[in-house]
Coordinates of C-alpha atoms in Angstrom, one line a residue:
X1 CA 116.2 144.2 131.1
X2 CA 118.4 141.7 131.5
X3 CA 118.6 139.6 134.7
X4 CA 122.0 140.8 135.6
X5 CA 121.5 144.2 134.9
X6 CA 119.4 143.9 138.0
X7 CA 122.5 142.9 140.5
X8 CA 124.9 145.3 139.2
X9 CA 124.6 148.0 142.3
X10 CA 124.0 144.5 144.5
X11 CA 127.3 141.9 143.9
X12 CA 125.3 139.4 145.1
X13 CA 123.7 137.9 142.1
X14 CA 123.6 133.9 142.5
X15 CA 125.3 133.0 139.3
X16 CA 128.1 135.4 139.2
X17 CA 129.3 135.4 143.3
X18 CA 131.3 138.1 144.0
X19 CA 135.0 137.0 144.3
X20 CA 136.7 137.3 147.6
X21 CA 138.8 140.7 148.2
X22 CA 142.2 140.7 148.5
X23 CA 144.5 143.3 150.3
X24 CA 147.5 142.5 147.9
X25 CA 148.1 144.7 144.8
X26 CA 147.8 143.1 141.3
X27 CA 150.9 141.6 140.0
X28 CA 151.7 143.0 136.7
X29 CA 152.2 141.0 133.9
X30 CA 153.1 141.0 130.2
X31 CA 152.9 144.3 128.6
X32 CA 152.1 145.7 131.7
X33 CA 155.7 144.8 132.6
X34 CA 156.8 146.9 130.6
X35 CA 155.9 150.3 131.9
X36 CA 157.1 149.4 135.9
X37 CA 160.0 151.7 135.4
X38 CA 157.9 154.6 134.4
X39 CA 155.7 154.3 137.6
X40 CA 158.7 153.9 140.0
X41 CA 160.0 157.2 138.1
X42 CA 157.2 158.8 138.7
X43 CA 157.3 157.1 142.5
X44 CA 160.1 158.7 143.4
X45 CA 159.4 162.3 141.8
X46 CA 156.3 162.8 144.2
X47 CA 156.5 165.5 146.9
X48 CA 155.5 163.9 150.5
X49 CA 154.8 166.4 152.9
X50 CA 151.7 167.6 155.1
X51 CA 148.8 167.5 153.3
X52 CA 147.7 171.2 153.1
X53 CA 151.5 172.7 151.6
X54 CA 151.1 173.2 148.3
X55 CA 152.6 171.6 146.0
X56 CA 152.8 168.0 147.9
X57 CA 151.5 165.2 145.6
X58 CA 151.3 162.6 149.1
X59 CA 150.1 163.5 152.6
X60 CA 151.9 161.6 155.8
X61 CA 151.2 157.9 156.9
X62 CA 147.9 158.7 159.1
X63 CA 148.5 155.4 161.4
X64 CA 150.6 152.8 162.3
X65 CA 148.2 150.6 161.0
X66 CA 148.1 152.3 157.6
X67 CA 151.9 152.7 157.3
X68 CA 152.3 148.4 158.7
X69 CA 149.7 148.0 156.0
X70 CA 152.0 149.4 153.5
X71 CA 155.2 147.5 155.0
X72 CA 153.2 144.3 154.7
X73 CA 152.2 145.2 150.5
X74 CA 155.7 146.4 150.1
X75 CA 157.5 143.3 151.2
X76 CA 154.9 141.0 149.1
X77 CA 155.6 142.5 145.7
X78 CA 159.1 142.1 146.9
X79 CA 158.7 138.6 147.7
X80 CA 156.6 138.5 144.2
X81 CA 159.5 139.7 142.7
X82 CA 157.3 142.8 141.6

């Protein structure tokens, strides 16, 4: 067995730290480019309503944390240019 084999359920294996975690989405780039108008189709086609009616794809905000949480990821792809 190899050496790292042995870390994979534990991400603290000396030669390969973990890297830090960042609350900011990925910033698409190159051919991932390409498909951003697909997903914000498919954005704007989901159903938002209370969790249990059928047929809704997103459930409410739970917080005012969550929902300044996704002000605050919203504005930094905006500011990414995203």
């Amino acid at each position: 067995m190899h050496i790292h084999s042995l870390y994979r359920l534990n991400p603290t294996c000396p030669l390969h730290p973990t890297p830090p975690q960042s609350n900011l989405p990925p910033t698409p780039t190159g051919e991932a480019k390409e498909w951003i108008p697909d997903l914000v189709a498919r954005a704007k086609a989901l159903k938002v309503n209370a969790g249990h009616v059928p047929g809704t794809d997103v459930g409410p905000v739970i917080s005012v944390q969550a929902k300044d949480r996704i002000n605050r990821l919203v504005e930094s792809g905006e500011s990414r240019d995203i």
